[in-house]
mmCIF file of C-alpha atoms and ligand atoms in Angstrom:
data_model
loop_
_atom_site.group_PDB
_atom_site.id
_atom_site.type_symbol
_atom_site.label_atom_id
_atom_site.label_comp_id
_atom_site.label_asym_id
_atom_site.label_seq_id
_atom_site.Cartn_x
_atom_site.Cartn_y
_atom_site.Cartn_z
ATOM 1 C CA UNK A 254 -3.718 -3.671 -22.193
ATOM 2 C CA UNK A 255 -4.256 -5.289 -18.921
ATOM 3 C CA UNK A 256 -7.534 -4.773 -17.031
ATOM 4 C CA UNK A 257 -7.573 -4.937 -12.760
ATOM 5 C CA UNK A 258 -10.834 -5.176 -10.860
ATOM 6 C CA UNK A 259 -10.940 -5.629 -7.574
ATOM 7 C CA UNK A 260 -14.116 -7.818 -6.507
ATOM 8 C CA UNK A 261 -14.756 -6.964 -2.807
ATOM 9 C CA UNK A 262 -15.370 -9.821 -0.648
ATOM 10 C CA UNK A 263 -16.534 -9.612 3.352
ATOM 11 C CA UNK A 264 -15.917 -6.311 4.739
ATOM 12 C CA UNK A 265 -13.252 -4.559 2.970
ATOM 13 C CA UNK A 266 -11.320 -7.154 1.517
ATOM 14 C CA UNK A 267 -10.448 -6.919 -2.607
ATOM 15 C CA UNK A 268 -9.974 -10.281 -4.538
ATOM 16 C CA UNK A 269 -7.996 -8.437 -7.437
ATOM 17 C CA UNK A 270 -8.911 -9.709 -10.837
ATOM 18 C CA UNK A 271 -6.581 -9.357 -13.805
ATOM 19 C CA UNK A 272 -7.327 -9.999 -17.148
ATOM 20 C CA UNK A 273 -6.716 -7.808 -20.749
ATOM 21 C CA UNK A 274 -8.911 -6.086 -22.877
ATOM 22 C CA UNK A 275 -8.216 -8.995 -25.568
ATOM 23 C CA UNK A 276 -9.710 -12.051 -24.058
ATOM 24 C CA UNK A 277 -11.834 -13.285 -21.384
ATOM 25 C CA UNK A 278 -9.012 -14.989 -19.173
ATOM 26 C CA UNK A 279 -8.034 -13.911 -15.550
ATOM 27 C CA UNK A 280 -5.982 -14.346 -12.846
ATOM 28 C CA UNK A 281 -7.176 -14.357 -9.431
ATOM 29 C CA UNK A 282 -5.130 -12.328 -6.642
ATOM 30 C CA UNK A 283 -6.074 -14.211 -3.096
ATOM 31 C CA UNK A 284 -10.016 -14.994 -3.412
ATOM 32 C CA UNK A 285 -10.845 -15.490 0.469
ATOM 33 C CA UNK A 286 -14.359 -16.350 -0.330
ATOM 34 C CA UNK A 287 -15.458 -18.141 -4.124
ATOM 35 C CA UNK A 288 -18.777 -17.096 -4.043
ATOM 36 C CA UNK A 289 -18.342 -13.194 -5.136
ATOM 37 C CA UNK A 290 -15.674 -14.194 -7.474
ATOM 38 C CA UNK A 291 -18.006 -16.959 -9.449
ATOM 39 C CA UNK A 292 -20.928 -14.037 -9.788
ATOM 40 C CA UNK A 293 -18.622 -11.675 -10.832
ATOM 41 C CA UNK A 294 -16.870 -13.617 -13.668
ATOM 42 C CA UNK A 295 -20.129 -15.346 -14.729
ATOM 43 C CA UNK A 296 -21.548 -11.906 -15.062
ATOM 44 C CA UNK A 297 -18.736 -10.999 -17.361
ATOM 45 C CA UNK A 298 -17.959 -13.675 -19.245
ATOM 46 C CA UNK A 299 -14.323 -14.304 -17.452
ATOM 47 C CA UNK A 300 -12.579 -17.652 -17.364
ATOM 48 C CA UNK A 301 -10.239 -18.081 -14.376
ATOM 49 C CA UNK A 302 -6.885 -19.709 -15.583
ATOM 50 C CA UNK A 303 -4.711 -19.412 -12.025
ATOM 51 C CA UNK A 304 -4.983 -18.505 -8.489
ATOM 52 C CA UNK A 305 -2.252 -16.688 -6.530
ATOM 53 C CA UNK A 306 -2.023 -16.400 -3.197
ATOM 54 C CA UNK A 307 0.176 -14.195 -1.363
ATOM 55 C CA UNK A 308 -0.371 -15.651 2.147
ATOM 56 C CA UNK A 309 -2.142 -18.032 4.287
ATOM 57 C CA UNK A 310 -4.737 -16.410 6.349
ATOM 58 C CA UNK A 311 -8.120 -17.729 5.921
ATOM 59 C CA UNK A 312 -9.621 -14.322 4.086
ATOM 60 C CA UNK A 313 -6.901 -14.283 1.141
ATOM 61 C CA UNK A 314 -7.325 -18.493 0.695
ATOM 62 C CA UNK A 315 -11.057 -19.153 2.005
ATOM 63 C CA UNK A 316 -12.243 -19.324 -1.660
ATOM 64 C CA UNK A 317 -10.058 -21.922 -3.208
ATOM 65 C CA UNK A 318 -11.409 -25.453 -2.402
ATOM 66 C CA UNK A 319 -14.580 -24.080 -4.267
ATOM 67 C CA UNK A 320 -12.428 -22.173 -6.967
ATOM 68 C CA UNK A 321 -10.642 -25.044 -7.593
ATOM 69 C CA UNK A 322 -13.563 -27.444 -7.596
ATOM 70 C CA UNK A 323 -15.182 -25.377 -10.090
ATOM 71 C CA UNK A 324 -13.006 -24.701 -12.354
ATOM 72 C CA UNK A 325 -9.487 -26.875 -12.122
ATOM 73 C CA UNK A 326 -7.221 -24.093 -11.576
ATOM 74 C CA UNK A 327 -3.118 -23.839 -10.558
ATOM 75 C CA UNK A 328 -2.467 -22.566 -7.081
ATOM 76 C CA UNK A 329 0.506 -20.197 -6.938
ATOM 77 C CA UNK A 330 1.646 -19.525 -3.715
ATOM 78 C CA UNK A 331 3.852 -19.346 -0.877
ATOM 79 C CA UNK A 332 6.233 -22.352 -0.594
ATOM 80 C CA UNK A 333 6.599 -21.721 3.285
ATOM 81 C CA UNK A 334 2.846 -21.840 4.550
ATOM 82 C CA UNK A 335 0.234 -24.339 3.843
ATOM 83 C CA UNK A 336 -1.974 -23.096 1.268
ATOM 84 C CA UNK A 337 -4.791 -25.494 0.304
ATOM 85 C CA UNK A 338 -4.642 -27.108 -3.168
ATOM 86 C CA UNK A 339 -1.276 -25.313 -4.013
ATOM 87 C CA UNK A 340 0.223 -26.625 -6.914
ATOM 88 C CA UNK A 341 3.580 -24.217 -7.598
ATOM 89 C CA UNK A 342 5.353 -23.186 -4.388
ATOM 90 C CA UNK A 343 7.023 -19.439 -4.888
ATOM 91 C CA UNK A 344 10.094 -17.981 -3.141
ATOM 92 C CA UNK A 345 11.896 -15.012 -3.669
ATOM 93 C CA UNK A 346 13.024 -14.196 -6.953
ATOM 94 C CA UNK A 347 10.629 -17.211 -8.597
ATOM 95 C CA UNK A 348 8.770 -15.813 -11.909
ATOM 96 C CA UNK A 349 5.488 -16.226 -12.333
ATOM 97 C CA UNK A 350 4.666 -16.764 -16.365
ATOM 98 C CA UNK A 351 1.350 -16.673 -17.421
ATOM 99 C CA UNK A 352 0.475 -15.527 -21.060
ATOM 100 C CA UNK A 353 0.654 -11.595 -20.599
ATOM 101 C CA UNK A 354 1.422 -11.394 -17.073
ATOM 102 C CA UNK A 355 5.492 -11.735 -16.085
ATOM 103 C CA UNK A 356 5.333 -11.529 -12.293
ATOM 104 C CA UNK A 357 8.689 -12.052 -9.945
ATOM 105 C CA UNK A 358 8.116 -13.104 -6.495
ATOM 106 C CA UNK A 359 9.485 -11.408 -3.532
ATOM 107 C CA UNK A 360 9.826 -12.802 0.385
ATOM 108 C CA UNK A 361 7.919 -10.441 2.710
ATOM 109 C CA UNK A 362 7.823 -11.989 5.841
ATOM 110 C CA UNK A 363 6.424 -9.748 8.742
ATOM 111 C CA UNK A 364 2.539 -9.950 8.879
ATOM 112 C CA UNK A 365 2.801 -13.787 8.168
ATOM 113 C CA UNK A 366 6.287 -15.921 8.090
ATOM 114 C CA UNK A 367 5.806 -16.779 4.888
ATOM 115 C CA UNK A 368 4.011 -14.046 2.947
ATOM 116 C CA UNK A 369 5.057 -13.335 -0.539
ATOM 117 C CA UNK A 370 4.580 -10.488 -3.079
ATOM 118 C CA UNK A 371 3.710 -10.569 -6.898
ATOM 119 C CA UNK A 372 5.971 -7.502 -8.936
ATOM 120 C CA UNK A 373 5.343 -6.752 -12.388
ATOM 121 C CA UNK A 374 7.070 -4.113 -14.179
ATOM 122 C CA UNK A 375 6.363 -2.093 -16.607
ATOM 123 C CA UNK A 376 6.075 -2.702 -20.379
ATOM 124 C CA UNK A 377 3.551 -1.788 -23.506
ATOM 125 C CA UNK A 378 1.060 -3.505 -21.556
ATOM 126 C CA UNK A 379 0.303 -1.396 -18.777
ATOM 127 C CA UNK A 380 2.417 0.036 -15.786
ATOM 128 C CA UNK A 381 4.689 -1.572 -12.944
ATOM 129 C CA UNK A 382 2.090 -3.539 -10.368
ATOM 130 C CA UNK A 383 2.569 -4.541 -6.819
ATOM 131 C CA UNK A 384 0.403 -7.425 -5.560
ATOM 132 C CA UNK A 385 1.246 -7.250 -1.308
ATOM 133 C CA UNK A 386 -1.617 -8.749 0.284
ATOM 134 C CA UNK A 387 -1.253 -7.543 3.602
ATOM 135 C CA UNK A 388 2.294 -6.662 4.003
ATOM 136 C CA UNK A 389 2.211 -2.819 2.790
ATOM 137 C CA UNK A 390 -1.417 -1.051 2.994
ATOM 138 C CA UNK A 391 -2.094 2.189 1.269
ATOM 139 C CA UNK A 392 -1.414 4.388 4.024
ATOM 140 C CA UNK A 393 -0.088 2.190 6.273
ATOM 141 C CA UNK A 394 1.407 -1.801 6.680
ATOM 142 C CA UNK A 395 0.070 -5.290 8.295
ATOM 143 C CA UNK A 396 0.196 -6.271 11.987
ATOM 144 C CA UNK A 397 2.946 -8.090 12.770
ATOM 145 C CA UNK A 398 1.473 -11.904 13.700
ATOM 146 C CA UNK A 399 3.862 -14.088 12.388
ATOM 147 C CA UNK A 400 7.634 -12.282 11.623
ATOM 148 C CA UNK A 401 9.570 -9.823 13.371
ATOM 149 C CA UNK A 402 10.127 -6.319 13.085
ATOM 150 C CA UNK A 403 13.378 -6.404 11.453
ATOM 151 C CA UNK A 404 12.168 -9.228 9.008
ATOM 152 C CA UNK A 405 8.881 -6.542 7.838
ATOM 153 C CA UNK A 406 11.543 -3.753 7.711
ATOM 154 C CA UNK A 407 13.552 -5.262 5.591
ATOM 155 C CA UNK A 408 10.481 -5.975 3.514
ATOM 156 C CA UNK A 409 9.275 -2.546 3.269
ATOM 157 C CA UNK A 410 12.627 -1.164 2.363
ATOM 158 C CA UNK A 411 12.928 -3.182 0.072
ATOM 159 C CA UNK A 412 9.397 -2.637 -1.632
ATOM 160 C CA UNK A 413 10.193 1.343 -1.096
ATOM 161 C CA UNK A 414 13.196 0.490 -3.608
ATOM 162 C CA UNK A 415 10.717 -0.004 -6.412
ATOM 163 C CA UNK A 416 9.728 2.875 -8.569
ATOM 164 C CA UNK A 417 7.707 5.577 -8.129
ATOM 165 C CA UNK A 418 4.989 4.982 -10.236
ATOM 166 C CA UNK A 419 4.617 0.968 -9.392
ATOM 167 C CA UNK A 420 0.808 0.730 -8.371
ATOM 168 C CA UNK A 421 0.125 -0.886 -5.301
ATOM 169 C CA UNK A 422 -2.894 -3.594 -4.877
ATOM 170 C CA UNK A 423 -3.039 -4.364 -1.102
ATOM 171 C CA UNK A 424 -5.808 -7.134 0.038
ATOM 172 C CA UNK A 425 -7.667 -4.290 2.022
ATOM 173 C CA UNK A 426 -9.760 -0.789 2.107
ATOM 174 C CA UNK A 427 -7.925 0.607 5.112
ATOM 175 C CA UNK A 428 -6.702 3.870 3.601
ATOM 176 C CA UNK A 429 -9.011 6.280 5.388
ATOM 177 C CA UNK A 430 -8.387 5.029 8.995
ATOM 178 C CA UNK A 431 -4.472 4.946 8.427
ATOM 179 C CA UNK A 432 -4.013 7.858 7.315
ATOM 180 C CA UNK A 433 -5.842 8.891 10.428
ATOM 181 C CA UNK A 434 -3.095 7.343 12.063
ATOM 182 C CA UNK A 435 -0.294 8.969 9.491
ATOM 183 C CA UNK A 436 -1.623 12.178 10.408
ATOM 184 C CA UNK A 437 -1.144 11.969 14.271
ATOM 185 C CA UNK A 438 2.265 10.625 13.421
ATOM 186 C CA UNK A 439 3.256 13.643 11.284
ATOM 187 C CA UNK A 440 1.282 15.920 11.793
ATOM 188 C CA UNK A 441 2.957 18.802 10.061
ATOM 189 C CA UNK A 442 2.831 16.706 6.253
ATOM 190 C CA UNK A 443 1.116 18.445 4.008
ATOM 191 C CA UNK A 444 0.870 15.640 1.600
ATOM 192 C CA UNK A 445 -0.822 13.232 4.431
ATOM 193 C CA UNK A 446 -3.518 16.524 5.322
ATOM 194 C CA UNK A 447 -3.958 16.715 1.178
ATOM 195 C CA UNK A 448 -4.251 12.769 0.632
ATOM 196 C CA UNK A 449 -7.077 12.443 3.720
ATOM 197 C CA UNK A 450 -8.996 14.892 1.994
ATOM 198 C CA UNK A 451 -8.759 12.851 -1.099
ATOM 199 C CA UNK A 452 -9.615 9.540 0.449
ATOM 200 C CA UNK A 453 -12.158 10.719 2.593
ATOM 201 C CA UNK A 454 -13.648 12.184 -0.929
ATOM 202 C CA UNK A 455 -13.885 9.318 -2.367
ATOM 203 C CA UNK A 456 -15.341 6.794 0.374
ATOM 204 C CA UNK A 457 -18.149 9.679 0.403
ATOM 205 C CA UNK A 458 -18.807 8.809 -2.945
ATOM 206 C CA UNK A 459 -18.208 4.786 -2.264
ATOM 207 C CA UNK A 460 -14.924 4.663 -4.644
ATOM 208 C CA UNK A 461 -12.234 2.714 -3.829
ATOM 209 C CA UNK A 462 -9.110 4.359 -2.704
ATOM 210 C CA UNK A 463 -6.883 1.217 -3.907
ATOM 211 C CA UNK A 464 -4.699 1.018 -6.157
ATOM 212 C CA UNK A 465 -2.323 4.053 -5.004
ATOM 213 C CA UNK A 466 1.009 4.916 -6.470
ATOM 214 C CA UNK A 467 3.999 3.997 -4.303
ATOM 215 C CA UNK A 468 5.580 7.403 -4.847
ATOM 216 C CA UNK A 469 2.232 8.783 -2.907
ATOM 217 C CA UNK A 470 3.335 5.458 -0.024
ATOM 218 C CA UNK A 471 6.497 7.060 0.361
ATOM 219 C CA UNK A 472 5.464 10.886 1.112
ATOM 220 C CA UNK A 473 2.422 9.931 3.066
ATOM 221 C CA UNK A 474 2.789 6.480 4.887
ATOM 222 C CA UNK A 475 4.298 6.127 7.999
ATOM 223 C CA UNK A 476 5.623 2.892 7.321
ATOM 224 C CA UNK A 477 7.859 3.816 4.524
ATOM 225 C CA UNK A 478 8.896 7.245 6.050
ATOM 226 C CA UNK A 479 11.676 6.138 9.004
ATOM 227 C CA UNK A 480 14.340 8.245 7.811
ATOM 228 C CA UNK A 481 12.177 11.603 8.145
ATOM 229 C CA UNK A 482 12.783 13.826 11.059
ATOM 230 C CA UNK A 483 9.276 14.874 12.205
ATOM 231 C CA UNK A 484 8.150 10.856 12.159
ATOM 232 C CA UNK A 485 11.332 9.955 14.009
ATOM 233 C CA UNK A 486 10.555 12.487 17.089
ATOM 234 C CA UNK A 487 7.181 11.857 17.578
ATOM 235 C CA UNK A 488 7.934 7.811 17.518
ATOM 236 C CA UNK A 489 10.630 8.605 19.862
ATOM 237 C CA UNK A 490 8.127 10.572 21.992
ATOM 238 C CA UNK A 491 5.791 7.492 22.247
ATOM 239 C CA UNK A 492 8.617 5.204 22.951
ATOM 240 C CA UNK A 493 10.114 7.401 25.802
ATOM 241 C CA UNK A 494 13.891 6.834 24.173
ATOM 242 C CA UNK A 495 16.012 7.303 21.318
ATOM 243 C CA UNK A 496 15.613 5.283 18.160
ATOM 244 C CA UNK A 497 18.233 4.737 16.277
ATOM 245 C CA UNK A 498 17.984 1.990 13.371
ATOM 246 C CA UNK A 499 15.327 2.013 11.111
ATOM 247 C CA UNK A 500 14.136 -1.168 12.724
ATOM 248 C CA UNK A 501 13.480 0.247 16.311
ATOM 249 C CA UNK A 502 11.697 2.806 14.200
ATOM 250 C CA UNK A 503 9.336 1.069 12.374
ATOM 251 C CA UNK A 504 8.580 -1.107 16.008
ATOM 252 C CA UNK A 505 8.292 1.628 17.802
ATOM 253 C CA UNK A 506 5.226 3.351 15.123
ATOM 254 C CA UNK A 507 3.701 -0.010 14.949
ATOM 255 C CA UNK A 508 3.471 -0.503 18.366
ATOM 256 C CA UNK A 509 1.960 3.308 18.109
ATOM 257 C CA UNK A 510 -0.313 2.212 15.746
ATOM 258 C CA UNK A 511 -1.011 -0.895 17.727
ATOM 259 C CA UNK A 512 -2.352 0.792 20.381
ATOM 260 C CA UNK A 513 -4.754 3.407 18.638
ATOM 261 C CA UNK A 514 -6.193 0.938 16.075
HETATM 262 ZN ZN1 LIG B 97 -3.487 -11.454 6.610
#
């Protein structure tokens, strides 16, 4: 079976950490900072054997020089940004092939220009897997620095397209304030007034509230929820005029977002 930890790093960043229960190997999922990563594996007994990086922001690729140093490791990331030490440049559609872990890329432009996503499906190993850095957040998505609207649209529909029960590893522990935000946007869904209860729950207790299923995404975050009615009014409300594509939805609840956060 595969095993995920995720090894926090500065504030609320996770460096996710896959390995199996059959050997001490692992795959690093954008280590912004080496240091937690090196005490965690020593600790364990891991062995790094690749690092993959789904975009170029300094707290997702702040680790590598050292990582790499260290222990001689392939860089997988995007082929658009400039990623230190990167060794295999990914696209959409590109496989990843490590032994035990099939990944296939996919283009996610939006937060960065180049930002990339690892998707594993299912199989007797363990369940479907969605590595998205900072493009979709449990709960809610990234700021838009880089891309446009219509390019992280596309994105998210297109991550919304994967099953149900594909677990989703964002780069952050940002769950409790957007659902905050989810809340205000629909206010009337009782699935978003059930899941804040959860979350909240469980930062009491200091549990993570990542990974989350991406059938829970779709009935609770606002990001993935353009074509529901209540969502669509409200954003409209904020915007002061119609909205009609899916596009000038999802700018119009960012922007929302944008100015609460
Ligand atoms: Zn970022």
């Amino acid at each position: 079976m595969l095993t995920i930890q995720g090894i926090p790093a500065f504030d609320d960043n996770y460096i996710w950490c896959i390995g199996t229960d059959t050997g001490p190997d692992v795959t690093l999922i954008d280590p912004g900072d080496a240091k937690p990563v090196i005490t965690a594996l020593h600790a364990q007994g891991l062995t790094p054997r690749a690092i993959l990086i789904t975009h170029h922001h300094p707290d997702h690729t702040g680790g590598i020089d050292q990582l790499v140093a260290h222990y001689g490791l392939p860089v997988f990331g995007p082929g658009h940004e400039d990623i230190p030490h990167r060794s295999h440049p990914l696209g959409e559609g590109d496989t990843v092939e490590l032994p035990q872990l099939h990944l296939r890329v996919m283009d996610v432009p939006g937060h960065t220009r180049g930002h990339i996503a690892f998707y594993r499906a299912a199989d007797n190993l363990g369940p479907a897997l969605l590595f998205c850095g900072d493009t979709l957040f449990t709960g809610g998505c990234g700021r838009l620095f880089e891309g446009t609207p219509a390019q992280m649209q596309d994105a998210l529909q297109r991550i919304r397209a994967l099953p149900d029960e594909t677990l989703v590893y964002c780069a952050h522990e940002y769950t409790e304030a957007n659902l905050g935000f989810a809340h205000i946007a629909e206010p009337h869904n009782a699935a978003i007034s059930q899941r804040r209860k959860d979350v909240h729950a469980a930062r009491q207790q200091g549990l993570p509230t990542v990974p989350a299923p991406l059938g829970l995404e779709k009935a609770t975050n606002p990001f993935l929820r353009w074509d529901t009615p209540e969502l669509v009014r409200n954003a409209e409300a904020f915007a002061g005029r119609p909205l009609i594509t899916p596009t000038e939805i999802f700018s119009a609840v960012r922007q929302w977002k944008d100015t609460l956060d």
